[in-house]
Tab-separated table of C-alpha atoms in Angstrom:
chain	number	residue	atom	x	y	z
A	1	MET	CA	-3.927	-292.570	-83.411
A	2	THR	CA	-2.736	-288.812	-83.920
A	3	PRO	CA	-5.170	-286.698	-85.733
A	4	PRO	CA	-3.711	-285.144	-89.057
A	5	THR	CA	-2.091	-281.869	-88.829
A	6	PRO	CA	-4.316	-279.345	-90.376
A	7	LEU	CA	-3.082	-277.724	-93.462
A	8	SER	CA	-3.090	-274.061	-94.085
A	9	PRO	CA	-5.771	-272.572	-96.490
A	10	THR	CA	-2.988	-271.213	-98.548
A	11	GLN	CA	-1.215	-273.906	-100.586
A	12	LEU	CA	1.735	-273.325	-102.824
A	13	ARG	CA	1.022	-275.600	-105.857
A	14	ASP	CA	3.875	-274.894	-107.985
A	15	HIS	CA	7.088	-272.841	-107.917
A	16	ARG	CA	10.412	-272.365	-109.944
A	17	PHE	CA	13.336	-270.118	-110.142
A	18	THR	CA	13.485	-268.368	-113.495
A	19	THR	CA	16.568	-266.208	-112.586
A	20	VAL	CA	19.367	-267.001	-110.166
A	21	ARG	CA	22.300	-264.807	-110.301
A	22	VAL	CA	24.921	-264.280	-107.628
A	23	LYS	CA	28.195	-262.440	-108.187
A	24	THR	CA	31.030	-262.178	-105.669
A	25	ILE	CA	32.418	-258.348	-105.636
A	26	GLU	CA	36.043	-258.084	-105.399
A	27	GLY	CA	36.951	-255.973	-102.310
A	28	GLY	CA	33.480	-256.324	-100.876
A	29	ASP	CA	33.059	-255.699	-97.103
A	30	PRO	CA	30.917	-257.952	-95.152
A	31	ASN	CA	30.121	-255.088	-92.973
A	32	ALA	CA	28.883	-252.881	-95.811
A	33	GLU	CA	25.212	-252.057	-95.973
A	34	PRO	CA	23.303	-254.083	-98.640
A	35	SER	CA	20.240	-252.777	-100.616
A	36	LEU	CA	17.543	-255.133	-100.885
A	37	LYS	CA	14.727	-254.320	-103.513
A	38	PRO	CA	12.090	-256.773	-103.799
A	39	SER	CA	9.184	-256.280	-106.485
A	40	ILE	CA	6.002	-258.315	-107.163
A	41	TRP	CA	3.596	-259.128	-109.777
A	42	PHE	CA	0.455	-261.147	-109.775
A	43	GLU	CA	-2.679	-262.177	-111.686
A	44	PRO	CA	-5.713	-264.478	-110.863
A	45	ILE	CA	-5.706	-267.615	-112.767
A	46	PRO	CA	-8.697	-267.308	-115.388
A	47	ASN	CA	-11.880	-269.333	-114.678
A	48	THR	CA	-10.853	-269.923	-111.022
A	49	ALA	CA	-11.892	-268.201	-107.945
A	50	ASP	CA	-9.008	-269.431	-105.690
A	51	GLN	CA	-5.605	-269.545	-107.597
A	52	TRP	CA	-3.156	-266.835	-108.468
A	53	ARG	CA	0.095	-266.675	-110.442
A	54	LEU	CA	2.788	-264.751	-108.505
A	55	VAL	CA	6.236	-263.479	-109.775
A	56	LEU	CA	8.848	-262.270	-107.284
A	57	THR	CA	11.992	-260.435	-108.169
A	58	ILE	CA	14.602	-259.878	-105.717
A	59	LEU	CA	17.771	-257.532	-106.311
A	60	LEU	CA	20.520	-257.380	-103.723
A	61	THR	CA	23.028	-254.785	-104.356
A	62	SER	CA	25.402	-252.265	-102.280
A	63	ALA	CA	23.572	-249.417	-100.650
A	64	ASN	CA	26.745	-247.424	-101.139
A	65	PRO	CA	28.948	-248.161	-104.146
A	66	SER	CA	32.003	-246.665	-102.558
A	67	LYS	CA	31.671	-249.257	-99.743
A	68	PRO	CA	30.602	-252.302	-101.613
A	69	PHE	CA	28.685	-255.263	-100.305
A	70	PRO	CA	30.508	-258.556	-101.040
A	71	TYR	CA	27.740	-259.872	-103.298
A	72	GLU	CA	25.227	-258.682	-105.826
A	73	ALA	CA	22.351	-260.951	-106.613
A	74	GLU	CA	19.262	-261.364	-108.530
A	75	PHE	CA	16.446	-263.910	-108.228
A	76	GLN	CA	13.119	-264.318	-110.079
A	77	LEU	CA	10.653	-266.893	-108.822
A	78	GLN	CA	7.197	-267.784	-110.142
A	79	GLY	CA	4.680	-269.543	-108.263
A	80	LEU	CA	1.173	-270.666	-108.237
A	81	VAL	CA	-1.011	-270.371	-105.022
A	82	GLN	CA	-4.358	-271.574	-104.050
A	83	VAL	CA	-6.567	-270.571	-101.218
A	84	THR	CA	-9.091	-273.276	-100.351
A	85	ASP	CA	-10.949	-271.499	-97.466
A	86	GLY	CA	-14.415	-270.236	-97.611
A	87	LEU	CA	-13.364	-266.628	-97.405
A	88	THR	CA	-14.465	-263.443	-99.094
A	89	PRO	CA	-12.805	-263.018	-102.521
A	90	ASP	CA	-10.868	-259.940	-101.254
A	91	ARG	CA	-9.698	-261.674	-98.167
A	92	LYS	CA	-8.787	-264.839	-100.289
A	93	GLU	CA	-6.663	-262.685	-102.741
A	94	GLN	CA	-4.960	-260.936	-99.601
A	95	LEU	CA	-4.230	-264.265	-97.867
A	96	ALA	CA	-2.906	-265.753	-101.267
A	97	LEU	CA	-0.660	-262.872	-102.101
A	98	VAL	CA	0.879	-262.103	-98.714
A	99	ASN	CA	1.510	-265.752	-97.939
A	100	GLY	CA	2.351	-266.759	-101.375
A	101	PHE	CA	5.082	-263.990	-101.715
A	102	SER	CA	6.434	-264.873	-98.220
A	103	VAL	CA	6.847	-268.655	-99.263
A	104	LEU	CA	8.542	-267.563	-102.597
A	105	TYR	CA	10.819	-265.171	-100.554
A	106	SER	CA	11.674	-267.928	-98.317
A	107	ALA	CA	12.838	-270.187	-101.119
A	108	ALA	CA	15.076	-267.234	-102.537
A	109	ARG	CA	16.619	-266.719	-98.934
A	110	GLU	CA	17.464	-270.405	-98.707
A	111	MET	CA	18.974	-270.426	-102.287
A	112	LEU	CA	21.110	-267.368	-101.649
A	113	LEU	CA	22.229	-268.963	-98.213
A	114	ASN	CA	23.214	-272.141	-100.044
A	115	ILE	CA	25.033	-270.531	-102.945
A	116	THR	CA	27.076	-267.975	-100.662
A	117	SER	CA	27.962	-270.693	-97.961
A	118	ARG	CA	30.422	-271.859	-100.732
A	119	SER	CA	31.469	-268.593	-101.921
A	120	ALA	CA	34.408	-266.349	-101.200
A	121	TYR	CA	32.879	-264.177	-98.555
A	122	GLY	CA	30.858	-266.679	-96.733
A	123	ALA	CA	27.264	-267.214	-96.082
A	124	VAL	CA	24.658	-264.463	-96.453
A	125	THR	CA	20.986	-264.703	-95.608
A	126	LEU	CA	18.141	-262.286	-96.575
A	127	PRO	CA	16.401	-260.748	-93.722
A	128	THR	CA	12.731	-261.576	-92.981
A	129	LEU	CA	10.423	-259.224	-94.709
A	130	SER	CA	6.541	-258.629	-94.466
A	131	PHE	CA	4.763	-258.381	-97.728
A	132	VAL	CA	1.734	-256.919	-96.260
A	133	SER	CA	2.477	-253.324	-97.351
A	134	LEU	CA	3.892	-254.373	-100.799
A	135	VAL	CA	0.823	-256.447	-101.405
A	136	THR	CA	-1.507	-253.556	-100.376
A	137	LYS	CA	0.257	-251.109	-102.642
A	138	ALA	CA	0.385	-253.428	-105.654
A	139	ARG	CA	-3.346	-254.263	-105.207
A	140	LYS	CA	-4.309	-250.490	-104.999
A	141	LYS	CA	-2.256	-249.856	-108.061
A	142	LYS	CA	-4.066	-252.662	-110.074
A	143	ALA	CA	-7.336	-251.193	-108.944
A	144	GLU	CA	-6.602	-247.680	-110.103
A	145	ASP	CA	-5.192	-249.026	-113.394
A	146	ARG	CA	-8.600	-251.095	-114.074
A	147	LYS	CA	-10.386	-247.611	-113.103
A	148	GLN	CA	-8.504	-245.782	-115.576
A	149	THR	CA	-8.904	-248.465	-118.382
A	150	SER	CA	-12.472	-248.755	-117.797
A	151	ALA	CA	-13.011	-244.817	-117.768
A	152	ALA	CA	-10.979	-244.262	-120.836
A	153	PRO	CA	-13.346	-243.393	-123.886
A	154	PRO	CA	-13.319	-245.993	-126.630
A	155	ALA	CA	-10.764	-245.432	-129.375
């Protein structure tokens, strides 16, 4: 008997699209350079030590409006991730965020590919991204915001 395949310590418990918008740009050039802008938001689930709520927003537009890319798109996805390994809290959060946003991004990439494969200018796929630097910057900003809030004098 074959042993079961080990699961990743990061599990996507739920995800859904809250925004899906793809628009064909008349006169768009498939060789034009696109502009891709992902943004992230996250928070730990209260009263848990291993779950996070994630929101990923992706905007795809033209890098140069005078030479438009054939599509504009906006996606927003929400997800719930859980890290089940015995890691430090800091490492758990890093793993949950980087892997969780990567999985959500992959879902958006597939959605865009499916929609555009039946559209006027043909299929478009998003490039593979690393969420390490986005997550590092977002975590640093949240830590700074917490410091400012706790250092502020009472009103």
